[in-house]
C-alpha cells in the first residue's frame, strides 16, 4: 500500500511541473509588452528575427532555388517573402495558393521561419501588384488623382470596392495560412501592404477623396491629436493634407488587417518609406510617401490601426540618420523591427544597434542569387562575400538567441556600435561600466583606439547577475570597471568562452593570461563569453 502511494506521489511529482508548464508549441506567435519593452514570442519563447528579405520578384516556385543558397549563406533563421495579389487572385474570387504553399513547404525543409509580405493595394505606394481585373476597371476601382486632376498609378482608397476586394483577398490568404500553418507556426508575422501612401501628391484629389477632405475630422482623432474639431483644414491647417492622407491610409490598412486577423491572428505590421530624419519640415508626397507610417504620423496610425502590432522603418540611411530612425521607431508603444534594411555590408553593424534599441528583428533586403541588385541602395553584387558581415552577426547570436531575446526583453542588454567618429563607447550597468574600444590590436594596454578601417566594430554586453555578464562582439575590445561608491577594485573570477555548438553545456575553455590581461578582445571570429567579476 505504502509502496503504491509512494509510486503515485512520485508520478504526481513528475507530472506537476509538466502541468504547470504551458504547452509552448501550441502557442501562436505573438508580441508581448512589459515596462515599455517588447518581445516576439515563438512557441512561447522570446525570439529574434535574424532575417533575409528576398527581391520583389523572387517568391516564385521556380526562383526559390536561387533564394535558398543566399538564405543559407547569410545564416538567417527567417525568410521574408512577398505574396503577390495578382498571382493569388488572377480572376475575382478564385484563389491560387501555389506560391505561398511552396514557400511554406520549402521553408520547413530549410528549417527557417517566414515573414510574409502582402503586396496588395500598395507596393511602394503604387498598385503594380493588383490583379489585372482591378487594373483594367478604372470605373469600379478609381485611381488617386493629383492636384491637377490627373490619374496616378495608385488606387484611391476612398472608393469602397477596392477596400472590399483587398480585404476579401487578405482574409482568404490568412484563412489559408491558418489551414496550412495553424499548428506548425512556420509563419511568424505578416506585413500588410508595402509602403502604403502616395508619392508625387500630398493627398488624393479624386472626387470621393475631396468629399471626405471637405468633411469633418472624426472627433476622436481630433481629440487624440489635440486639434480643434472641424474640417481637416480647420483642425490641422497646413498639415491637413498630410494628416488626411495618413488617416485615409491607416483606416484602409486597419480594415484590411482586421479582416485578416479575424481569420488568423498572427502579428501584423506595416512598413514605411521614410524621410531623412534631418529633413527640417518633411513634405508629404515629396520627402516621403504621403500617408505612410512615418514618425510625424505616428499618432494618427496608432489611433486608427489597432490591428497592427507595429510600424516598421525601411532603412536605407547610414550613420546618424539610421540611428535617429531607430530612436524614432523604438518606442514604448511600438516594438522595433527593422524588417527591411540595405544589404550593403556597411549596414551589418546596425544589427547591434537594433538589438541595443530592444529590437525584435533585423533583415537586409535583396538577399537572393537571382542576379538583381538594387545598388546603390544595396550592395553592388549580392554574394556569399557581400553577405559575410551579416552572416557573422547571425552566427554569433544564433547559439544564444533565446537568451539574448530574453535579456533584451528584460532590459538587461546594451550594445556599442562604431561610427566614423565614435571609436569608443561606455555602457553603464549600475555599479559597473563596460568600455568598448574599436580597432585596438589584441595584445597590449594601448590607449587611443584608432577605429577599424571600415568603422564596423560592434559589441554586446548583457548583465546576467550582479557581477556576471554575457559579452560578445566583432572588432572590439571590452574592458570592465567599477563605478559604485563601494570602491573601484575588482578582478576576473572566471571568463568562460561558450561552446557555440552546445551553448548550454560546459564552456569550450576559460580565457586567462594574455586573453584577459588587455581586456576582452573580439576579432571577426564569433566568440561569446560568460564572465564573473569579483569586486573587493
Ligand atoms: C522599399 C520596398 O519596400 C522594397 O520592396 C523595395 O522596392 C526597395 N524599396 C527598393 O529596392
Short mmCIF file of C-alpha atoms and ligand atoms in Angstrom, two decimals, residues 53 56 119 123-124 194-195 271 314 316 340 365 374 377, ligand 1:
data_model
loop_
_atom_site.label_atom_id
_atom_site.label_comp_id
_atom_site.label_asym_id
_atom_site.label_seq_id
_atom_site.Cartn_x
_atom_site.Cartn_y
_atom_site.Cartn_z
CA UNK A 53 14.23 39.61 -47.39
CA UNK A 56 10.48 41.63 -55.03
CA UNK A 119 1.69 43.05 -51.86
CA UNK A 123 3.57 48.28 -53.33
CA UNK A 124 5.88 51.26 -52.81
CA UNK A 194 4.02 47.51 -48.77
CA UNK A 195 4.95 51.10 -48.05
CA UNK A 271 6.37 49.34 -43.29
CA UNK A 314 12.62 50.59 -44.20
CA UNK A 316 18.46 52.85 -46.49
CA UNK A 340 13.91 45.91 -44.37
CA UNK A 365 16.72 43.41 -48.31
CA UNK A 374 19.22 47.41 -56.02
CA UNK A 377 20.66 51.40 -52.15
C1 LIG B 1 11.43 49.52 -50.42
C2 LIG B 1 10.43 48.47 -50.76
O1 LIG B 1 9.66 48.14 -49.62
C3 LIG B 1 11.08 47.21 -51.31
O2 LIG B 1 10.08 46.29 -51.69
C4 LIG B 1 11.98 47.58 -52.48
O3 LIG B 1 11.24 48.09 -53.52
C5 LIG B 1 13.02 48.60 -52.00
N1 LIG B 1 12.37 49.77 -51.50
C6 LIG B 1 13.97 49.04 -53.10
O4 LIG B 1 14.73 48.02 -53.57
#
